[in-house]
Amino acid sequence: MTNKIFHPYTSFSASENGFPNMVRGEGIYLFDDQDKRYVDIVSSWWACALGHSHPKVVEAIQKQAGILQHSITGSLTHPNVLALAERVAGLMPTPDRHSVFASDGCSAVEAAIKIAIQYWYNVGQPDKTWVIGMDQGYHGDSLGALGAGFVDGFHKPFERTVSHPAKLPFPIPTEDDPTGFEPSRAVINQHKDKLAAVIVEPLCLGSAGMKMYSAGYLQQLADCCAENEVLLIIDEVAMGFGRTGKRFAFNHAGIDPDLVCLGKGLTAGYMPLSACVVKDSIYNTFSDEGEKDCTFYHGNTYAGHPIGCAAALAALDIYEAEGTVERGAEMAEKMKQWMLPMAELECVEELRFLGMIGVVELKPETKSKILKIKESLFEQGYLFRPLGTMFYLMPPLVISDDELKGAVYALQQTIEDFC
Ligand code: PLP
């Protein structure tokens, strides 16, 4: 069969011969059409925190498909979306929240950006229209998301399409400024009259290469935004639901963000569903009862999709019942200990860790070997997706000790073989 797929994030030359054909998943494994199994070390684009084919999520999806597969949420509601909105509000530091539901992470980000801008319009400050992010931050591939997050390596063709009036510099701690926040403070102070919101990936810029920064920075950012009348959007699409050792990465900073974007782990990768969870102090300004109509004229066909919500409710039940977040935090410490010996390898530039994210950054001169290492690992049954010269482990949080140790060992051996 010819390959007619326009593959995402896939080099053109690699597409000529087609790709391994994954036909099923079970636990932490994906199986190809030859029944060869691969450890899904990237949790299928960081989503499948519970691995594949968890019987309880599968059952919830099957059951819901037979009851109500779709019903719009414009002027209608249904039990699953009501329950899920209540549930995600309850996961936040303060539960007075309403949620906009969407399908992908970038749709939740689009909603957050538009809510922030319209909020200032609603309250009579229509000049506050900028939503800025951190240099090399990533919030998805829609144009609005590219306006706030922009990774040079991916988004160059759109440089002139989206404007970037300002950026928060990636924090570099110094002796006088231990969190590296001061340059960001200067940007916010300078542009506060224009700023509707700031959006950041909390603690780790994933797509930019797992670049990590401190919870202290996030605390200062939250304070500075509040002092300057700038909304804070925390994009938990990649880090949420236990990846960093707490339920949300922003929990490490003890902050209460104005808007929180959720995706991926919300359904543990079982259905495309995302959410933008909004404080009621913002939500309450979207009224049509004042002088102007402040209704939020924004929505997606699949907003609050009943099967998606069923999957999310089941995943949230499992996170709670199985203590997934706590277990992930314990595994993270073990992963770190098993990975530390790699720091001794000559070709390793540095190791970085944050919860269940383990990063091996190789020296720039290994660039020509990265593809070979990746292919060899694949041959051995490990699905890694390096970013630049960096390999990372971001496995399902349910991975066992032996499986994780095996993956770390395979990575170390293969790096040693090639470098
Ligand atoms: N935000 C962050 C932090 C992400 O890492 C991603 C995707 O990797 C997105 C948003 C976009 O999510 P989606 O690919 O579901 O649109």
GROMACS .gro file of C-alpha atoms and ligand atoms in nm:
model
  435
    1MET     CA    1   0.000   0.000   0.000
    2THR     CA    2   0.138   0.348  -0.083
    3ASN     CA    3   0.184   0.591   0.202
    4LYS     CA    4  -0.058   0.883   0.163
    5ILE     CA    5  -0.012   1.023   0.511
    6PHE     CA    6   0.127   1.373   0.559
    7HIS     CA    7   0.312   1.271   0.875
    8PRO     CA    8   0.354   1.520   1.160
    9TYR     CA    9   0.706   1.607   1.272
   10THR     CA   10   0.857   1.362   1.024
   11SER     CA   11   1.129   1.442   0.775
   12PHE     CA   12   1.019   1.410   0.416
   13SER     CA   13   1.305   1.179   0.318
   14ALA     CA   14   1.216   0.935   0.595
   15SER     CA   15   0.858   0.902   0.469
   16GLU     CA   16   0.947   0.748   0.132
   17ASN     CA   17   0.952   0.389   0.251
   18GLY     CA   18   0.664   0.406   0.497
   19PHE     CA   19   0.696   0.331   0.866
   20PRO     CA   20   0.661   0.050   1.119
   21ASN     CA   21   0.296  -0.030   1.147
   22MET     CA   22   0.177  -0.033   1.508
   23VAL     CA   23  -0.136  -0.242   1.539
   24ARG     CA   24  -0.200  -0.271   1.911
   25GLY     CA   25  -0.088  -0.160   2.254
   26GLU     CA   26  -0.077  -0.332   2.590
   27GLY     CA   27   0.065  -0.189   2.912
   28ILE     CA   28   0.384   0.000   2.829
   29TYR     CA   29   0.422  -0.180   2.496
   30LEU     CA   30   0.326  -0.110   2.137
   31PHE     CA   31   0.315  -0.407   1.897
   32ASP     CA   32   0.384  -0.388   1.524
   33ASP     CA   33   0.220  -0.594   1.250
   34GLN     CA   34   0.488  -0.862   1.295
   35ASP     CA   35   0.389  -0.882   1.665
   36LYS     CA   36   0.724  -0.738   1.769
   37ARG     CA   37   0.689  -0.530   2.084
   38TYR     CA   38   0.839  -0.192   2.166
   39VAL     CA   39   0.863  -0.012   2.499
   40ASP     CA   40   0.675   0.316   2.454
   41ILE     CA   41   0.941   0.520   2.631
   42VAL     CA   42   0.785   0.851   2.521
   43SER     CA   43   0.431   0.756   2.636
   44SER     CA   44   0.307   0.814   2.278
   45TRP     CA   45   0.386   1.184   2.262
   46TRP     CA   46   0.377   1.218   2.642
   47ALA     CA   47   0.008   1.133   2.674
   48CYS     CA   48  -0.025   0.769   2.782
   49ALA     CA   49   0.053   0.800   3.152
   50LEU     CA   50  -0.138   0.476   3.221
   51GLY     CA   51   0.012   0.285   2.929
   52HIS     CA   52  -0.210   0.118   2.670
   53SER     CA   53  -0.535  -0.079   2.691
   54HIS     CA   54  -0.611  -0.016   3.056
   55PRO     CA   55  -0.927  -0.227   3.097
   56LYS     CA   56  -1.113   0.030   3.304
   57VAL     CA   57  -1.067   0.312   3.053
   58VAL     CA   58  -1.147   0.080   2.763
   59GLU     CA   59  -1.466  -0.029   2.939
   60ALA     CA   60  -1.570   0.331   3.009
   61ILE     CA   61  -1.522   0.425   2.643
   62GLN     CA   62  -1.709   0.120   2.516
   63LYS     CA   63  -1.996   0.177   2.757
   64GLN     CA   64  -2.032   0.545   2.671
   65ALA     CA   65  -2.019   0.474   2.295
   66GLY     CA   66  -2.334   0.267   2.338
   67ILE     CA   67  -2.517   0.532   2.542
   68LEU     CA   68  -2.444   0.870   2.382
   69GLN     CA   69  -2.156   0.923   2.143
   70HIS     CA   70  -2.206   1.293   2.084
   71SER     CA   71  -2.422   1.583   2.188
   72ILE     CA   72  -2.322   1.946   2.157
   73THR     CA   73  -2.242   2.157   2.462
   74GLY     CA   74  -2.370   2.482   2.307
   75SER     CA   75  -2.688   2.550   2.512
   76LEU     CA   76  -2.705   2.180   2.604
   77THR     CA   77  -2.523   1.965   2.853
   78HIS     CA   78  -2.479   1.599   2.939
   79PRO     CA   79  -2.386   1.408   3.254
   80ASN     CA   80  -2.024   1.335   3.164
   81VAL     CA   81  -1.926   1.691   3.084
   82LEU     CA   82  -2.100   1.817   3.399
   83ALA     CA   83  -1.912   1.562   3.607
   84LEU     CA   84  -1.578   1.631   3.440
   85ALA     CA   85  -1.603   2.010   3.478
   86GLU     CA   86  -1.673   1.960   3.849
   87ARG     CA   87  -1.390   1.712   3.878
   88VAL     CA   88  -1.117   1.922   3.713
   89ALA     CA   89  -1.224   2.230   3.910
   90GLY     CA   90  -1.177   2.022   4.224
   91LEU     CA   91  -0.818   1.941   4.123
   92MET     CA   92  -0.723   2.308   4.126
   93PRO     CA   93  -0.592   2.494   4.436
   94THR     CA   94  -0.917   2.694   4.441
   95PRO     CA   95  -1.217   2.511   4.294
   96ASP     CA   96  -1.422   2.813   4.181
   97ARG     CA   97  -1.359   2.749   3.813
   98HIS     CA   98  -1.536   2.686   3.485
   99SER     CA   99  -1.385   2.483   3.202
  100VAL     CA  100  -1.382   2.526   2.827
  101PHE     CA  101  -1.340   2.182   2.673
  102ALA     CA  102  -1.174   2.113   2.340
  103SER     CA  103  -0.994   1.829   2.168
  104ASP     CA  104  -0.617   1.888   2.140
  105GLY     CA  105  -0.379   2.068   2.370
  106CYS     CA  106  -0.337   2.354   2.125
  107SER     CA  107  -0.716   2.408   2.118
  108ALA     CA  108  -0.711   2.449   2.497
  109VAL     CA  109  -0.427   2.698   2.455
  110GLU     CA  110  -0.620   2.888   2.186
  111ALA     CA  111  -0.916   2.910   2.423
  112ALA     CA  112  -0.693   3.035   2.706
  113ILE     CA  113  -0.537   3.305   2.487
  114LYS     CA  114  -0.875   3.425   2.363
  115ILE     CA  115  -1.032   3.418   2.710
  116ALA     CA  116  -0.742   3.628   2.845
  117ILE     CA  117  -0.776   3.885   2.568
  118GLN     CA  118  -1.155   3.900   2.590
  119TYR     CA  119  -1.140   3.927   2.969
  120TRP     CA  120  -0.963   4.262   2.941
  121TYR     CA  121  -1.211   4.370   2.673
  122ASN     CA  122  -1.494   4.270   2.906
  123VAL     CA  123  -1.358   4.477   3.194
  124GLY     CA  124  -1.292   4.784   2.982
  125GLN     CA  125  -0.919   4.754   2.913
  126PRO     CA  126  -0.923   4.658   2.543
  127ASP     CA  127  -0.562   4.766   2.485
  128LYS     CA  128  -0.435   4.468   2.680
  129THR     CA  129  -0.410   4.227   2.386
  130TRP     CA  130  -0.067   4.068   2.406
  131VAL     CA  131  -0.021   3.711   2.525
  132ILE     CA  132   0.348   3.638   2.548
  133GLY     CA  133   0.541   3.326   2.633
  134MET     CA  134   0.892   3.219   2.715
  135ASP     CA  135   1.164   3.215   2.454
  136GLN     CA  136   1.147   2.876   2.276
  137GLY     CA  137   0.832   2.780   2.468
  138TYR     CA  138   0.591   2.543   2.292
  139HIS     CA  139   0.214   2.551   2.320
  140GLY     CA  140   0.104   2.362   2.010
  141ASP     CA  141   0.106   2.425   1.637
  142SER     CA  142  -0.201   2.641   1.572
  143LEU     CA  143  -0.124   2.999   1.477
  144GLY     CA  144  -0.244   3.147   1.807
  145ALA     CA  145  -0.025   2.903   1.996
  146LEU     CA  146   0.269   2.994   1.769
  147GLY     CA  147   0.218   3.358   1.864
  148ALA     CA  148   0.282   3.270   2.228
  149GLY     CA  149   0.522   2.979   2.193
  150PHE     CA  150   0.770   2.952   1.912
  151VAL     CA  151   1.043   2.693   1.868
  152ASP     CA  152   1.290   2.816   1.606
  153GLY     CA  153   1.374   2.464   1.494
  154PHE     CA  154   1.008   2.390   1.408
  155HIS     CA  155   0.835   2.714   1.328
  156LYS     CA  156   1.069   2.919   1.110
  157PRO     CA  157   0.834   2.932   0.804
  158PHE     CA  158   0.577   3.115   1.019
  159GLU     CA  159   0.812   3.371   1.164
  160ARG     CA  160   0.658   3.652   0.961
  161THR     CA  161   0.300   3.532   1.004
  162VAL     CA  162   0.283   3.557   1.380
  163SER     CA  163   0.401   3.858   1.573
  164HIS     CA  164   0.612   3.831   1.889
  165PRO     CA  165   0.605   4.172   2.050
  166ALA     CA  166   0.799   4.042   2.351
  167LYS     CA  167   0.926   3.721   2.509
  168LEU     CA  168   1.021   3.615   2.858
  169PRO     CA  169   1.387   3.511   2.843
  170PHE     CA  170   1.459   3.155   2.952
  171PRO     CA  171   1.567   3.191   3.318
  172ILE     CA  172   1.939   3.172   3.383
  173PRO     CA  173   2.013   3.178   3.757
  174THR     CA  174   2.293   3.402   3.879
  175GLU     CA  175   2.432   3.475   4.222
  176ASP     CA  176   2.223   3.791   4.256
  177ASP     CA  177   1.917   3.639   4.093
  178PRO     CA  178   1.902   3.272   4.199
  179THR     CA  179   1.586   3.192   4.000
  180GLY     CA  180   1.681   3.396   3.693
  181PHE     CA  181   1.351   3.582   3.717
  182GLU     CA  182   1.471   3.943   3.703
  183PRO     CA  183   1.498   3.972   3.320
  184SER     CA  184   1.139   3.843   3.295
  185ARG     CA  185   1.027   4.097   3.555
  186ALA     CA  186   1.176   4.371   3.339
  187VAL     CA  187   0.977   4.252   3.034
  188ILE     CA  188   0.650   4.238   3.229
  189ASN     CA  189   0.707   4.580   3.387
  190GLN     CA  190   0.788   4.732   3.050
  191HIS     CA  191   0.481   4.598   2.870
  192LYS     CA  192   0.219   4.563   3.145
  193ASP     CA  193  -0.021   4.807   2.977
  194LYS     CA  194  -0.032   4.586   2.668
  195LEU     CA  195  -0.013   4.248   2.837
  196ALA     CA  196  -0.332   4.045   2.864
  197ALA     CA  197  -0.150   3.736   2.984
  198VAL     CA  198   0.171   3.544   3.011
  199ILE     CA  199   0.171   3.175   2.921
  200VAL     CA  200   0.440   2.928   3.027
  201GLU     CA  201   0.515   2.559   3.029
  202PRO     CA  202   0.566   2.500   3.400
  203LEU     CA  203   0.918   2.394   3.511
  204CYS     CA  204   1.016   2.234   3.180
  205LEU     CA  205   1.019   2.350   2.818
  206GLY     CA  206   0.944   2.010   2.665
  207SER     CA  207   0.963   2.049   2.290
  208ALA     CA  208   1.252   2.297   2.312
  209GLY     CA  209   1.460   2.011   2.450
  210MET     CA  210   1.343   1.945   2.807
  211LYS     CA  211   1.496   2.268   2.936
  212MET     CA  212   1.420   2.290   3.308
  213TYR     CA  213   1.383   2.583   3.542
  214SER     CA  214   1.299   2.631   3.909
  215ALA     CA  215   0.970   2.644   4.097
  216GLY     CA  216   1.102   2.966   4.253
  217TYR     CA  217   1.086   3.133   3.910
  218LEU     CA  218   0.724   3.027   3.876
  219GLN     CA  219   0.638   3.171   4.218
  220GLN     CA  220   0.794   3.504   4.129
  221LEU     CA  221   0.621   3.502   3.791
  222ALA     CA  222   0.281   3.447   3.957
  223ASP     CA  223   0.343   3.732   4.203
  224CYS     CA  224   0.470   3.966   3.935
  225CYS     CA  225   0.171   3.894   3.707
  226ALA     CA  226  -0.072   3.959   3.993
  227GLU     CA  227   0.103   4.287   4.085
  228ASN     CA  228   0.091   4.410   3.726
  229GLU     CA  229  -0.263   4.306   3.631
  230VAL     CA  230  -0.146   4.039   3.390
  231LEU     CA  231  -0.319   3.701   3.378
  232LEU     CA  232  -0.110   3.389   3.421
  233ILE     CA  233  -0.181   3.091   3.195
  234ILE     CA  234  -0.009   2.770   3.297
  235ASP     CA  235   0.012   2.516   3.016
  236GLU     CA  236   0.002   2.176   3.187
  237VAL     CA  237  -0.068   1.990   2.863
  238ALA     CA  238   0.262   1.801   2.879
  239MET     CA  239   0.353   1.818   3.249
  240GLY     CA  240   0.011   1.762   3.408
  241PHE     CA  241  -0.115   1.450   3.585
  242GLY     CA  242   0.197   1.333   3.763
  243ARG     CA  243   0.479   1.372   3.513
  244THR     CA  244   0.683   1.597   3.744
  245GLY     CA  245   0.614   1.410   4.070
  246LYS     CA  246   0.311   1.618   4.169
  247ARG     CA  247  -0.033   1.626   4.012
  248PHE     CA  248   0.048   1.948   3.831
  249ALA     CA  249   0.391   2.099   3.782
  250PHE     CA  250   0.264   2.432   3.915
  251ASN     CA  251   0.192   2.257   4.248
  252HIS     CA  252   0.569   2.260   4.309
  253ALA     CA  253   0.546   2.639   4.325
  254GLY     CA  254   0.233   2.655   4.544
  255ILE     CA  255   0.064   2.899   4.304
  256ASP     CA  256  -0.298   2.932   4.194
  257PRO     CA  257  -0.289   3.017   3.820
  258ASP     CA  258  -0.568   3.217   3.654
  259LEU     CA  259  -0.603   2.974   3.366
  260VAL     CA  260  -0.474   2.617   3.336
  261CYS     CA  261  -0.454   2.422   3.010
  262LEU     CA  262  -0.489   2.045   3.029
  263GLY     CA  263  -0.457   1.784   2.755
  264LYS     CA  264  -0.271   1.458   2.692
  265GLY     CA  265  -0.285   1.304   3.044
  266LEU     CA  266  -0.642   1.428   3.098
  267THR     CA  267  -0.762   1.112   2.925
  268ALA     CA  268  -0.425   0.937   2.963
  269GLY     CA  269  -0.408   0.950   2.584
  270TYR     CA  270  -0.724   0.741   2.533
  271MET     CA  271  -0.934   1.010   2.362
  272PRO     CA  272  -0.859   1.354   2.217
  273LEU     CA  273  -0.984   1.583   2.491
  274SER     CA  274  -0.841   1.899   2.644
  275ALA     CA  275  -0.959   2.169   2.881
  276CYS     CA  276  -0.890   2.527   2.973
  277VAL     CA  277  -0.980   2.569   3.339
  278VAL     CA  278  -1.066   2.931   3.419
  279LYS     CA  279  -1.103   3.112   3.753
  280ASP     CA  280  -1.458   3.231   3.817
  281SER     CA  281  -1.336   3.589   3.865
  282ILE     CA  282  -1.257   3.578   3.492
  283TYR     CA  283  -1.553   3.362   3.387
  284ASN     CA  284  -1.800   3.595   3.557
  285THR     CA  285  -1.707   3.884   3.324
  286PHE     CA  286  -1.839   3.693   3.019
  287SER     CA  287  -2.191   3.823   3.073
  288ASP     CA  288  -2.445   3.937   2.814
  289GLU     CA  289  -2.642   4.135   3.071
  290GLY     CA  290  -2.439   4.454   3.078
  291GLU     CA  291  -2.409   4.731   2.821
  292LYS     CA  292  -2.208   4.515   2.584
  293ASP     CA  293  -2.244   4.151   2.491
  294CYS     CA  294  -1.947   3.968   2.645
  295THR     CA  295  -2.054   3.618   2.546
  296PHE     CA  296  -1.759   3.392   2.458
  297TYR     CA  297  -1.827   3.318   2.091
  298HIS     CA  298  -1.580   3.035   2.070
  299GLY     CA  299  -1.626   2.659   2.049
  300ASN     CA  300  -1.527   2.334   1.883
  301THR     CA  301  -1.749   2.061   1.744
  302TYR     CA  302  -1.607   1.812   1.989
  303ALA     CA  303  -1.606   2.040   2.295
  304GLY     CA  304  -1.697   1.817   2.589
  305HIS     CA  305  -1.734   1.508   2.373
  306PRO     CA  306  -1.920   1.247   2.582
  307ILE     CA  307  -1.682   0.959   2.505
  308GLY     CA  308  -1.381   1.182   2.565
  309CYS     CA  309  -1.525   1.289   2.899
  310ALA     CA  310  -1.595   0.925   2.990
  311ALA     CA  311  -1.232   0.842   2.918
  312ALA     CA  312  -1.113   1.138   3.127
  313LEU     CA  313  -1.336   1.048   3.421
  314ALA     CA  314  -1.207   0.690   3.410
  315ALA     CA  315  -0.844   0.806   3.388
  316LEU     CA  316  -0.891   1.044   3.682
  317ASP     CA  317  -1.047   0.759   3.885
  318ILE     CA  318  -0.747   0.540   3.810
  319TYR     CA  319  -0.491   0.809   3.894
  320GLU     CA  320  -0.660   0.836   4.231
  321ALA     CA  321  -0.730   0.469   4.300
  322GLU     CA  322  -0.386   0.347   4.189
  323GLY     CA  323  -0.193   0.640   4.339
  324THR     CA  324  -0.035   0.698   3.997
  325VAL     CA  325   0.113   1.036   4.083
  326GLU     CA  326   0.271   0.916   4.407
  327ARG     CA  327   0.401   0.601   4.239
  328GLY     CA  328   0.547   0.811   3.956
  329ALA     CA  329   0.731   1.024   4.214
  330GLU     CA  330   0.883   0.710   4.370
  331MET     CA  331   0.983   0.570   4.031
  332ALA     CA  332   1.139   0.904   3.940
  333GLU     CA  333   1.392   0.874   4.220
  334LYS     CA  334   1.484   0.522   4.107
  335MET     CA  335   1.513   0.630   3.744
  336LYS     CA  336   1.751   0.905   3.845
  337GLN     CA  337   1.974   0.666   4.040
  338TRP     CA  338   1.984   0.421   3.748
  339MET     CA  339   2.064   0.697   3.500
  340LEU     CA  340   2.334   0.877   3.699
  341PRO     CA  341   2.622   0.649   3.582
  342MET     CA  342   2.563   0.782   3.228
  343ALA     CA  343   2.713   1.112   3.342
  344GLU     CA  344   3.052   0.937   3.330
  345LEU     CA  345   3.031   0.867   2.957
  346GLU     CA  346   3.264   1.088   2.762
  347CYS     CA  347   3.008   1.187   2.500
  348VAL     CA  348   2.749   1.295   2.759
  349GLU     CA  349   2.721   1.670   2.806
  350GLU     CA  350   2.479   1.659   3.098
  351LEU     CA  351   2.191   1.474   3.262
  352ARG     CA  352   1.872   1.650   3.370
  353PHE     CA  353   1.586   1.522   3.580
  354LEU     CA  354   1.238   1.636   3.670
  355GLY     CA  355   1.002   1.372   3.809
  356MET     CA  356   0.954   1.103   3.547
  357ILE     CA  357   1.155   1.291   3.286
  358GLY     CA  358   1.513   1.176   3.253
  359VAL     CA  359   1.732   1.352   2.999
  360VAL     CA  360   2.066   1.254   2.850
  361GLU     CA  361   2.209   1.547   2.658
  362LEU     CA  362   2.491   1.431   2.433
  363LYS     CA  363   2.776   1.655   2.319
  364PRO     CA  364   2.716   1.846   1.994
  365GLU     CA  365   2.976   1.637   1.809
  366THR     CA  366   2.753   1.327   1.845
  367LYS     CA  367   2.495   1.483   1.611
  368SER     CA  368   2.575   1.247   1.321
  369LYS     CA  369   2.524   0.944   1.549
  370ILE     CA  370   2.182   1.031   1.691
  371LEU     CA  371   1.979   0.864   1.417
  372LYS     CA  372   2.188   0.547   1.439
  373ILE     CA  373   2.143   0.531   1.817
  374LYS     CA  374   1.770   0.582   1.778
  375GLU     CA  375   1.745   0.311   1.509
  376SER     CA  376   1.949   0.066   1.709
  377LEU     CA  377   1.728   0.121   2.014
  378PHE     CA  378   1.423   0.067   1.797
  379GLU     CA  379   1.572  -0.261   1.671
  380GLN     CA  380   1.612  -0.360   2.036
  381GLY     CA  381   1.246  -0.280   2.100
  382TYR     CA  382   1.264   0.071   2.249
  383LEU     CA  383   1.072   0.363   2.100
  384PHE     CA  384   1.281   0.674   2.170
  385ARG     CA  385   1.231   1.010   1.995
  386PRO     CA  386   1.544   1.221   2.042
  387LEU     CA  387   1.523   1.598   2.027
  388GLY     CA  388   1.841   1.737   1.871
  389THR     CA  389   2.130   1.564   2.049
  390MET     CA  390   1.916   1.476   2.349
  391PHE     CA  391   1.759   1.143   2.442
  392TYR     CA  392   1.494   1.143   2.708
  393LEU     CA  393   1.285   0.893   2.899
  394MET     CA  394   0.926   0.993   2.963
  395PRO     CA  395   0.766   0.650   3.008
  396PRO     CA  396   0.414   0.566   3.120
  397LEU     CA  397   0.399   0.627   3.496
  398VAL     CA  398   0.293   0.265   3.544
  399ILE     CA  399   0.621   0.121   3.413
  400SER     CA  400   0.773  -0.146   3.639
  401ASP     CA  401   1.119  -0.133   3.798
  402ASP     CA  402   1.256  -0.400   3.564
  403GLU     CA  403   1.110  -0.244   3.253
  404LEU     CA  404   1.249   0.097   3.340
  405LYS     CA  405   1.588  -0.039   3.441
  406GLY     CA  406   1.597  -0.230   3.109
  407ALA     CA  407   1.527   0.088   2.911
  408VAL     CA  408   1.794   0.287   3.097
  409TYR     CA  409   2.046   0.008   3.045
  410ALA     CA  410   1.964  -0.024   2.673
  411LEU     CA  411   2.009   0.351   2.627
  412GLN     CA  412   2.341   0.353   2.809
  413GLN     CA  413   2.475   0.051   2.620
  414THR     CA  414   2.370   0.188   2.284
  415ILE     CA  415   2.522   0.529   2.349
  416GLU     CA  416   2.843   0.354   2.452
  417ASP     CA  417   2.837   0.138   2.138
  418PHE     CA  418   2.805   0.433   1.901
  419CYS     CA  419   2.997   0.714   2.073
  420PLP     N1  420   0.132   2.256   2.514
  420PLP     C1  421   0.240   2.182   2.544
  420PLP     C2  422   0.324   2.220   2.661
  420PLP     C3  423   0.274   2.072   2.466
  420PLP     O1  424   0.383   2.001   2.494
  420PLP     C4  425   0.190   2.039   2.357
  420PLP     C5  426   0.220   1.923   2.275
  420PLP     O2  427   0.320   1.856   2.286
  420PLP     C6  428   0.079   2.120   2.330
  420PLP     C7  429   0.052   2.228   2.412
  420PLP     C8  430  -0.009   2.093   2.214
  420PLP     O3  431  -0.086   1.980   2.236
  420PLP     P1  432  -0.153   1.905   2.111
  420PLP     O4  433  -0.040   1.842   2.036
  420PLP     O5  434  -0.244   1.805   2.174
  420PLP     O6  435  -0.223   2.008   2.031
   0.00000   0.00000   0.00000
